[in-house]
Amino acid sequence: MSLHADQFFTEHLALPFNDSIVVGNTYYATPTPGSALRLRIDFTPTIRHGEYDGLRLQVIHPEQGMVDNAVLAFADHDTFTRRDAVRKIHPGYDGYARIRDWHRAGELPWKGADVRGLRRAIEQYAQVWFPGAVTASAPPRTPPAPTTGRPPAAPAGRPSRAR
């Protein structure tokens, strides 16, 4: 199944680089016009096939190959903190801070992701290798709060005044 990478990188994460493209599950950008350096971002696989726990960033030169590499773990950037809390999945448990490409048909594997921390880290990384390349753009989308299917509880300590 698909990771819906194009939608993840261009709409949800909303990266600020104008000259970019998604090929398969990988995002490519030329953050600084005229520079030979390219930014490559893809999902970091775990030991289990089709499961990912972060993003791998690479700076690539067309002649010299990879210049630098960094991994941003979903857990370190609170990407799935709210989703996993609702599902009662804690660190060390199967599926914590991970996405899988064997999700239900029609469902985005990264549904519920809060990508603000990831985006901040990507922008900081880009500033090191591509000074001035980060432009003002739309902020990443913040997911709606996950629901448990139950109505919200009444505030504690306040009696109900139903009449």
Short mmCIF file of C-alpha atoms in Angstrom, two decimals:
data_model
loop_
_atom_site.label_atom_id
_atom_site.label_comp_id
_atom_site.label_asym_id
_atom_site.label_seq_id
_atom_site.Cartn_x
_atom_site.Cartn_y
_atom_site.Cartn_z
CA MET A 1 0.00 0.00 0.00
CA SER A 2 1.00 3.59 -0.39
CA LEU A 3 2.49 5.90 2.18
CA HIS A 4 0.86 8.82 0.31
CA ALA A 5 4.26 10.52 0.42
CA ASP A 6 3.35 13.27 -2.04
CA GLN A 7 0.46 14.38 0.14
CA PHE A 8 2.54 14.00 3.32
CA PHE A 9 5.48 16.12 2.14
CA THR A 10 3.70 18.77 0.06
CA GLU A 11 0.41 19.26 1.92
CA HIS A 12 0.71 17.97 5.47
CA LEU A 13 4.36 18.73 6.25
CA ALA A 14 4.19 21.69 3.84
CA LEU A 15 7.94 22.09 3.41
CA PRO A 16 9.04 25.63 2.46
CA PHE A 17 11.16 24.80 -0.60
CA ASN A 18 9.86 26.07 -3.95
CA ASP A 19 11.94 23.85 -6.24
CA SER A 20 10.90 20.37 -5.11
CA ILE A 21 9.34 17.12 -6.25
CA VAL A 22 8.22 13.83 -4.73
CA VAL A 23 9.25 10.67 -6.53
CA GLY A 24 7.82 7.49 -5.04
CA ASN A 25 8.20 7.85 -1.26
CA THR A 26 11.08 10.35 -1.48
CA TYR A 27 11.07 14.15 -1.43
CA TYR A 28 13.78 16.00 -3.40
CA ALA A 29 14.48 19.73 -3.26
CA THR A 30 16.98 22.29 -4.49
CA PRO A 31 16.59 24.76 -1.62
CA THR A 32 19.19 27.23 -2.97
CA PRO A 33 18.75 28.13 -6.67
CA GLY A 34 21.94 27.52 -8.64
CA SER A 35 23.50 25.34 -5.94
CA ALA A 36 24.73 21.86 -6.79
CA LEU A 37 23.56 20.58 -3.40
CA ARG A 38 20.22 18.81 -3.15
CA LEU A 39 18.07 17.86 -0.17
CA ARG A 40 16.61 14.35 -0.10
CA ILE A 41 14.06 13.26 2.52
CA ASP A 42 12.56 9.80 2.84
CA PHE A 43 10.96 7.63 5.47
CA THR A 44 13.34 5.74 7.78
CA PRO A 45 12.56 2.03 7.79
CA THR A 46 12.62 -0.06 10.93
CA ILE A 47 13.79 -3.68 10.98
CA ARG A 48 10.22 -4.70 10.03
CA HIS A 49 9.32 -4.49 6.34
CA GLY A 50 6.91 -1.66 5.56
CA GLU A 51 7.27 0.07 8.95
CA TYR A 52 8.85 3.50 9.43
CA ASP A 53 9.87 5.41 12.56
CA GLY A 54 11.11 8.73 11.23
CA LEU A 55 12.53 10.71 8.34
CA ARG A 56 16.04 10.52 6.89
CA LEU A 57 17.48 13.78 5.56
CA GLN A 58 20.43 13.75 3.19
CA VAL A 59 22.39 16.49 1.48
CA ILE A 60 23.53 15.18 -1.90
CA HIS A 61 26.05 16.53 -4.38
CA PRO A 62 25.64 15.24 -7.98
CA GLU A 63 29.35 14.39 -8.33
CA GLN A 64 30.44 13.68 -4.75
CA GLY A 65 27.35 11.79 -3.59
CA MET A 66 26.03 12.07 -0.05
CA VAL A 67 27.60 14.95 1.86
CA ASP A 68 25.59 14.68 5.09
CA ASN A 69 22.87 12.57 6.62
CA ALA A 70 20.53 12.96 9.61
CA VAL A 71 17.63 10.94 10.99
CA LEU A 72 14.65 12.56 12.67
CA ALA A 73 12.75 10.04 14.78
CA PHE A 74 8.99 10.53 15.07
CA ALA A 75 9.25 9.80 18.82
CA ASP A 76 11.87 12.53 19.35
CA HIS A 77 9.66 15.15 17.69
CA ASP A 78 6.32 14.16 19.30
CA THR A 79 4.86 13.39 15.88
CA PHE A 80 2.46 10.72 17.13
CA THR A 81 2.21 11.56 20.84
CA ARG A 82 -1.50 12.38 20.76
CA ARG A 83 -2.42 9.53 18.39
CA ASP A 84 -0.59 6.97 20.50
CA ALA A 85 -2.01 8.30 23.77
CA VAL A 86 -5.54 7.80 22.44
CA ARG A 87 -4.62 4.28 21.30
CA LYS A 88 -2.96 3.64 24.69
CA ILE A 89 0.32 2.75 22.99
CA HIS A 90 3.40 3.60 25.06
CA PRO A 91 7.16 3.62 24.32
CA GLY A 92 8.41 0.08 23.91
CA TYR A 93 5.07 -1.22 22.62
CA ASP A 94 4.41 -2.37 19.05
CA GLY A 95 3.44 0.52 16.80
CA TYR A 96 4.58 3.36 19.09
CA ALA A 97 5.60 6.42 17.02
CA ARG A 98 5.56 4.42 13.80
CA ILE A 99 3.70 4.33 10.53
CA ARG A 100 3.14 1.28 8.38
CA ASP A 101 2.38 0.85 4.73
CA TRP A 102 0.02 -2.04 5.47
CA HIS A 103 -2.71 0.24 6.86
CA ARG A 104 -6.40 -0.04 5.99
CA ALA A 105 -7.28 0.89 2.41
CA GLY A 106 -8.22 4.55 2.10
CA GLU A 107 -6.62 5.51 5.42
CA LEU A 108 -3.53 7.68 5.52
CA PRO A 109 -0.77 5.83 7.40
CA TRP A 110 0.31 9.07 9.08
CA LYS A 111 -3.21 10.08 10.12
CA GLY A 112 -3.02 11.99 13.40
CA ALA A 113 0.58 13.15 12.88
CA ASP A 114 1.55 16.48 14.43
CA VAL A 115 4.44 17.47 12.17
CA ARG A 116 5.35 20.84 13.71
CA GLY A 117 8.42 19.42 15.49
CA LEU A 118 9.59 17.59 12.37
CA ARG A 119 9.18 20.67 10.22
CA ARG A 120 11.11 22.83 12.69
CA ALA A 121 13.96 20.30 12.70
CA ILE A 122 14.00 20.10 8.88
CA GLU A 123 14.13 23.90 8.63
CA GLN A 124 17.02 24.03 11.13
CA TYR A 125 18.89 21.36 9.19
CA ALA A 126 18.29 23.22 5.92
CA GLN A 127 19.61 26.49 7.41
CA VAL A 128 22.94 24.77 8.06
CA TRP A 129 23.38 23.50 4.50
CA PHE A 130 21.27 26.01 2.57
CA PRO A 131 21.50 29.38 4.40
CA GLY A 132 18.60 31.66 3.54
CA ALA A 133 16.69 28.90 1.73
CA VAL A 134 13.88 28.60 4.24
CA THR A 135 11.14 30.94 3.09
CA ALA A 136 7.95 31.89 4.81
CA SER A 137 5.20 29.53 3.75
CA ALA A 138 2.10 27.90 5.09
CA PRO A 139 2.63 26.24 8.46
CA PRO A 140 2.25 22.47 8.64
CA ARG A 141 -1.22 21.16 9.30
CA THR A 142 -2.06 20.33 12.88
CA PRO A 143 -4.25 17.26 13.12
CA PRO A 144 -7.56 17.44 14.93
CA ALA A 145 -7.49 15.95 18.40
CA PRO A 146 -8.06 12.20 18.18
CA THR A 147 -11.32 11.04 19.68
CA THR A 148 -12.11 7.94 21.66
CA GLY A 149 -15.76 7.83 20.61
CA ARG A 150 -16.93 8.91 24.06
CA PRO A 151 -18.38 12.33 24.90
CA PRO A 152 -16.05 14.64 26.85
CA ALA A 153 -16.18 14.22 30.62
CA ALA A 154 -17.64 16.97 32.75
CA PRO A 155 -15.02 19.15 34.51
CA ALA A 156 -14.02 17.71 37.87
CA GLY A 157 -15.15 19.48 41.02
CA ARG A 158 -18.12 21.25 39.46
CA PRO A 159 -21.56 19.86 40.17
CA SER A 160 -23.98 19.65 37.28
CA ARG A 161 -26.77 22.25 37.33
CA ALA A 162 -29.23 20.43 35.12
CA ARG A 163 -32.81 21.58 35.76
#
